[in-house]
């Protein structure tokens, strides 16, 4: 089974992979991170903060993050104590094959929320299942792919069951709440000339302080996040519409067509025209 590429937004991956690793506060994901496959992120121990799309989540042992394809995210490790997690990556095609074999209702609503706290009574079973799944996926015997598929189907059932259990709302501190509101504003108004001052005003902070807290809280710089949101939407329009590249640049908030082309090429490794034809 091939390894997944690290953090490129246009990764080409195998159907399925599961890993178990430790990270500490010195770890940096590096590039802004999204990928064209699904991800389950389950925290076994430690603590961390996850920024997904425009929402902030504080994660504790037993928390599961479910990330659909092409959703911008970054995990920040805040304490010196290592955080151990399990990551499960799978393609849309693999998910469809598993759900087709298990019944159409299995994945209904699976990604309706980003964060799920697994009830303490269900964690031992879920973690044993993940361990078996990892061992089978690493096995080279003839029956391993079939067993992996079966165990993954069982995992989806367990997650679906946990989704039916009442979840306690998560409360963020005042600063994180303000930054989250600002991120949502950027996410919803990316096509407009969003300025640092305007985003800071949403958070009721001065621009200098806001810029610092936005990076500390989300892992992204303000301009970096805004540009990524604009590029993601531009990429979607390039693949799904016949709108001209110049028009797409304007629709997505880029006032300069040349800057749009340069930013797109730097991020995707190809021009907007080549991306559309790929």
Coordinates of C-alpha atoms in Angstrom, one line a residue:
X1 CA 0.0 0.0 0.0
X2 CA 1.4 3.4 -1.0
X3 CA 2.1 6.1 1.5
X4 CA 0.1 9.3 1.5
X5 CA 1.8 12.4 0.4
X6 CA 2.3 14.9 3.2
X7 CA 0.3 18.1 2.9
X8 CA -0.2 19.0 -0.8
X9 CA -3.7 20.0 -1.7
X10 CA -3.6 17.8 -4.8
X11 CA -2.3 14.6 -3.3
X12 CA -3.0 11.3 -5.1
X13 CA -3.5 8.6 -2.5
X14 CA -4.2 5.0 -2.0
X15 CA -7.7 4.0 -0.9
X16 CA -7.0 3.6 2.8
X17 CA -4.3 4.2 5.4
X18 CA -4.2 4.3 9.2
X19 CA -1.4 5.6 11.4
X20 CA -0.7 6.0 15.1
X21 CA 1.8 8.7 16.1
X22 CA 2.8 11.0 18.9
X23 CA 3.3 14.8 18.6
X24 CA 4.4 17.5 21.0
X25 CA 4.4 21.2 21.1
X26 CA 7.4 21.5 18.9
X27 CA 5.7 19.8 16.0
X28 CA 4.6 22.0 13.1
X29 CA 2.4 20.7 10.3
X30 CA 4.3 23.1 8.0
X31 CA 2.2 23.9 4.9
X32 CA -1.5 24.8 5.2
X33 CA -3.2 21.5 5.0
X34 CA -6.1 20.1 3.1
X35 CA -6.4 17.0 0.9
X36 CA -8.8 15.3 -1.5
X37 CA -9.6 12.4 0.8
X38 CA -11.4 11.9 4.1
X39 CA -9.7 11.9 7.5
X40 CA -10.7 10.7 11.0
X41 CA -8.4 12.1 13.7
X42 CA -8.8 10.4 17.1
X43 CA -7.0 11.6 20.1
X44 CA -5.7 8.9 22.4
X45 CA -3.9 11.0 25.0
X46 CA -2.7 14.6 25.6
X47 CA -4.4 17.8 24.4
X48 CA -4.4 19.8 21.2
X49 CA -6.3 22.5 19.3
X50 CA -7.8 21.9 15.8
X51 CA -8.8 24.6 13.4
X52 CA -11.1 23.3 10.7
X53 CA -12.5 25.5 7.9
X54 CA -13.5 28.4 10.2
X55 CA -14.1 26.6 13.5
X56 CA -11.9 26.0 16.5
X57 CA -12.0 22.8 18.6
X58 CA -10.1 21.9 21.8
X59 CA -9.5 18.2 21.8
X60 CA -9.1 15.9 24.7
X61 CA -8.6 12.1 24.9
X62 CA -11.7 10.4 23.3
X63 CA -12.4 13.2 20.9
X64 CA -12.8 12.3 17.2
X65 CA -12.5 14.9 14.4
X66 CA -14.1 14.0 11.0
X67 CA -12.7 16.0 8.1
X68 CA -14.2 15.8 4.6
X69 CA -12.1 16.2 1.5
X70 CA -10.7 19.7 0.6
X71 CA -11.5 21.2 4.0
X72 CA -8.7 23.5 5.3
X73 CA -7.4 22.4 8.7
X74 CA -4.5 22.6 11.1
X75 CA -3.7 20.9 14.4
X76 CA -1.7 22.8 17.1
X77 CA -0.1 21.0 20.0
X78 CA 0.0 23.3 23.0
X79 CA 1.5 21.3 25.9
X80 CA 4.9 19.8 26.5
X81 CA 3.3 16.4 27.1
X82 CA 3.2 14.4 23.9
X83 CA -0.3 13.9 22.3
X84 CA -0.9 10.5 20.8
X85 CA -3.4 10.2 18.0
X86 CA -4.7 7.8 15.4
X87 CA -5.3 9.1 11.9
X88 CA -7.4 7.2 9.4
X89 CA -7.4 8.4 5.8
X90 CA -9.7 7.0 3.1
X91 CA -10.8 8.0 -0.4
X92 CA -14.3 8.8 -1.4
X93 CA -14.4 5.8 -3.7
X94 CA -13.3 3.5 -0.8
X95 CA -16.1 5.0 1.5
X96 CA -18.7 4.4 -1.3
X97 CA -17.6 0.7 -1.7
X98 CA -17.8 0.1 2.0
X99 CA -21.1 1.8 2.4
X100 CA -22.5 0.0 -0.6
X101 CA -21.7 -3.3 0.9
X102 CA -23.0 -2.3 4.3
X103 CA -26.2 -0.5 3.4
X104 CA -27.0 3.0 2.2
X105 CA -27.8 4.4 5.7
X106 CA -24.4 3.7 7.2
X107 CA -22.8 6.9 6.2
X108 CA -25.9 9.1 6.3
X109 CA -25.0 12.1 8.4
X110 CA -21.5 10.8 9.2
X111 CA -19.9 14.1 8.5
X112 CA -22.8 16.3 9.8
X113 CA -20.5 17.4 12.6
X114 CA -16.8 17.9 12.8
X115 CA -16.1 16.9 16.4
X116 CA -17.5 13.9 18.2
X117 CA -16.7 13.0 21.8
X118 CA -16.7 9.2 22.1
X119 CA -18.6 8.2 25.3
X120 CA -16.2 6.7 27.9
X121 CA -18.1 3.4 27.8
X122 CA -17.5 3.0 24.1
X123 CA -13.8 4.0 24.0
X124 CA -12.2 0.6 24.8
X125 CA -14.2 -1.1 22.0
X126 CA -13.5 1.7 19.5
X127 CA -9.7 1.8 20.3
X128 CA -9.4 -2.0 20.1
X129 CA -11.2 -1.9 16.8
X130 CA -8.8 0.8 15.5
X131 CA -5.8 -1.3 16.7
X132 CA -7.1 -4.3 14.8
X133 CA -7.7 -2.1 11.8
X134 CA -4.2 -0.8 11.8
X135 CA -2.6 -4.2 12.1
X136 CA -4.7 -5.7 9.3
X137 CA -3.9 -2.7 7.0
X138 CA -0.2 -3.3 7.6
X139 CA -0.5 -7.1 6.9
X140 CA 0.5 -8.5 3.6
X141 CA -1.5 -11.7 3.7
X142 CA -4.2 -12.4 1.1
X143 CA -7.1 -11.8 3.3
X144 CA -5.9 -8.5 4.8
X145 CA -7.7 -6.2 2.4
X146 CA -11.0 -8.0 2.9
X147 CA -10.6 -7.9 6.7
X148 CA -9.6 -4.2 6.6
X149 CA -12.7 -3.4 4.7
X150 CA -14.9 -5.4 7.2
X151 CA -13.3 -3.7 10.2
X152 CA -13.6 -0.3 8.7
X153 CA -17.3 -0.9 8.1
X154 CA -17.6 -2.0 11.8
X155 CA -15.8 1.2 12.8
X156 CA -18.3 3.3 10.9
X157 CA -21.2 1.6 12.7
X158 CA -19.6 2.3 16.1
X159 CA -19.1 6.0 15.2
X160 CA -22.7 6.3 13.9
X161 CA -23.9 4.8 17.2
X162 CA -21.8 7.3 19.2
X163 CA -23.4 10.2 17.1
X164 CA -26.8 9.3 18.5
X165 CA -25.5 9.9 22.1
X166 CA -26.1 13.4 23.5
X167 CA -23.0 15.6 23.1
X168 CA -22.0 18.3 25.7
X169 CA -21.4 21.6 23.9
X170 CA -17.8 22.8 23.8
X171 CA -17.1 26.2 25.4
X172 CA -14.2 28.3 24.1
X173 CA -12.4 31.0 26.0
X174 CA -13.2 34.6 25.0
X175 CA -10.2 35.1 22.7
X176 CA -10.8 31.9 20.8
X177 CA -14.5 32.7 20.4
X178 CA -13.6 36.1 19.0
X179 CA -11.1 34.6 16.6
X180 CA -13.5 32.0 15.5
X181 CA -16.1 34.7 14.7
X182 CA -13.5 36.5 12.7
X183 CA -12.5 33.4 10.8
X184 CA -16.2 32.8 10.0
X185 CA -16.5 36.3 8.7
X186 CA -13.5 35.8 6.4
X187 CA -14.9 32.4 5.2
X188 CA -18.2 34.0 4.4
X189 CA -17.0 37.2 2.8
X190 CA -13.8 36.1 0.9
X191 CA -15.2 37.5 -2.4
X192 CA -15.2 41.0 -0.9
X193 CA -12.2 43.2 -0.3
X194 CA -11.7 41.8 3.3
X195 CA -9.0 43.9 5.1
X196 CA -7.1 43.1 8.3
X197 CA -8.8 46.0 10.0
X198 CA -12.3 44.7 9.1
X199 CA -11.5 41.2 10.3
X200 CA -10.0 42.6 13.5
X201 CA -13.1 44.8 14.1
X202 CA -15.3 41.6 14.0
X203 CA -13.1 40.2 16.9
X204 CA -13.1 43.7 18.7
X205 CA -9.3 43.8 18.6
X206 CA -6.8 46.2 17.2
X207 CA -5.2 44.9 13.9
X208 CA -1.8 44.3 15.4
X209 CA -3.1 42.3 18.4
X210 CA -5.6 40.5 16.2
X211 CA -2.9 39.4 13.7
X212 CA -0.9 37.9 16.5
X213 CA -3.8 36.1 18.1
X214 CA -5.2 34.9 14.8
X215 CA -1.9 33.1 14.1
X216 CA -1.6 31.7 17.6
X217 CA -5.1 30.4 17.7
X218 CA -5.5 29.0 14.1
X219 CA -2.0 28.4 13.0
X220 CA -2.6 30.6 10.0
X221 CA -1.6 34.2 9.2
X222 CA -4.6 36.4 8.3
X223 CA -3.6 36.9 4.7
X224 CA -2.5 33.3 4.4
X225 CA -5.9 32.1 5.5
X226 CA -7.8 34.5 3.3
X227 CA -5.8 33.6 0.2
X228 CA -6.3 29.9 0.9
X229 CA -10.1 30.3 1.1
X230 CA -10.1 32.3 -2.1
X231 CA -7.9 29.8 -3.9
X232 CA -10.0 26.9 -2.8
X233 CA -13.2 28.5 -4.1
X234 CA -11.4 29.5 -7.4
X235 CA -10.2 25.9 -7.9
X236 CA -13.8 24.6 -7.4
X237 CA -15.2 27.1 -10.0
X238 CA -12.4 26.1 -12.4
X239 CA -13.4 22.5 -12.2
X240 CA -17.2 22.9 -12.1
X241 CA -18.0 25.9 -14.4
X242 CA -17.1 27.4 -17.7
X243 CA -16.6 30.9 -16.2
X244 CA -13.5 32.6 -17.6
X245 CA -10.4 32.6 -15.5
X246 CA -10.4 36.4 -15.3
X247 CA -14.0 36.4 -14.0
X248 CA -13.2 33.6 -11.5
X249 CA -10.4 35.7 -10.1
X250 CA -12.7 38.6 -9.6
X251 CA -15.5 36.5 -8.1
X252 CA -13.1 35.0 -5.6
X253 CA -11.8 38.4 -4.4
X254 CA -8.6 38.8 -6.4
X255 CA -8.5 42.3 -7.8
X256 CA -5.3 41.5 -9.8
X257 CA -5.4 38.8 -12.4
X258 CA -1.6 38.4 -12.5
X259 CA -1.4 38.0 -8.7
X260 CA -4.2 35.4 -8.8
X261 CA -2.3 33.4 -11.4
X262 CA 1.0 33.6 -9.5
X263 CA -0.7 32.6 -6.2
X264 CA -2.6 29.8 -7.8
X265 CA 0.5 28.4 -9.5
X266 CA 2.5 28.6 -6.2
X267 CA -0.2 26.8 -4.3
X268 CA -1.2 24.1 -6.8
X269 CA 2.0 23.7 -8.8
X270 CA 0.2 24.7 -12.1
X271 CA -1.6 27.5 -13.8
X272 CA -5.3 28.0 -13.4
X273 CA -5.7 27.0 -17.1
X274 CA -3.7 23.7 -16.6
X275 CA -5.7 22.9 -13.5
X276 CA -9.0 23.3 -15.4
X277 CA -7.7 20.9 -18.1
X278 CA -6.1 18.4 -15.8

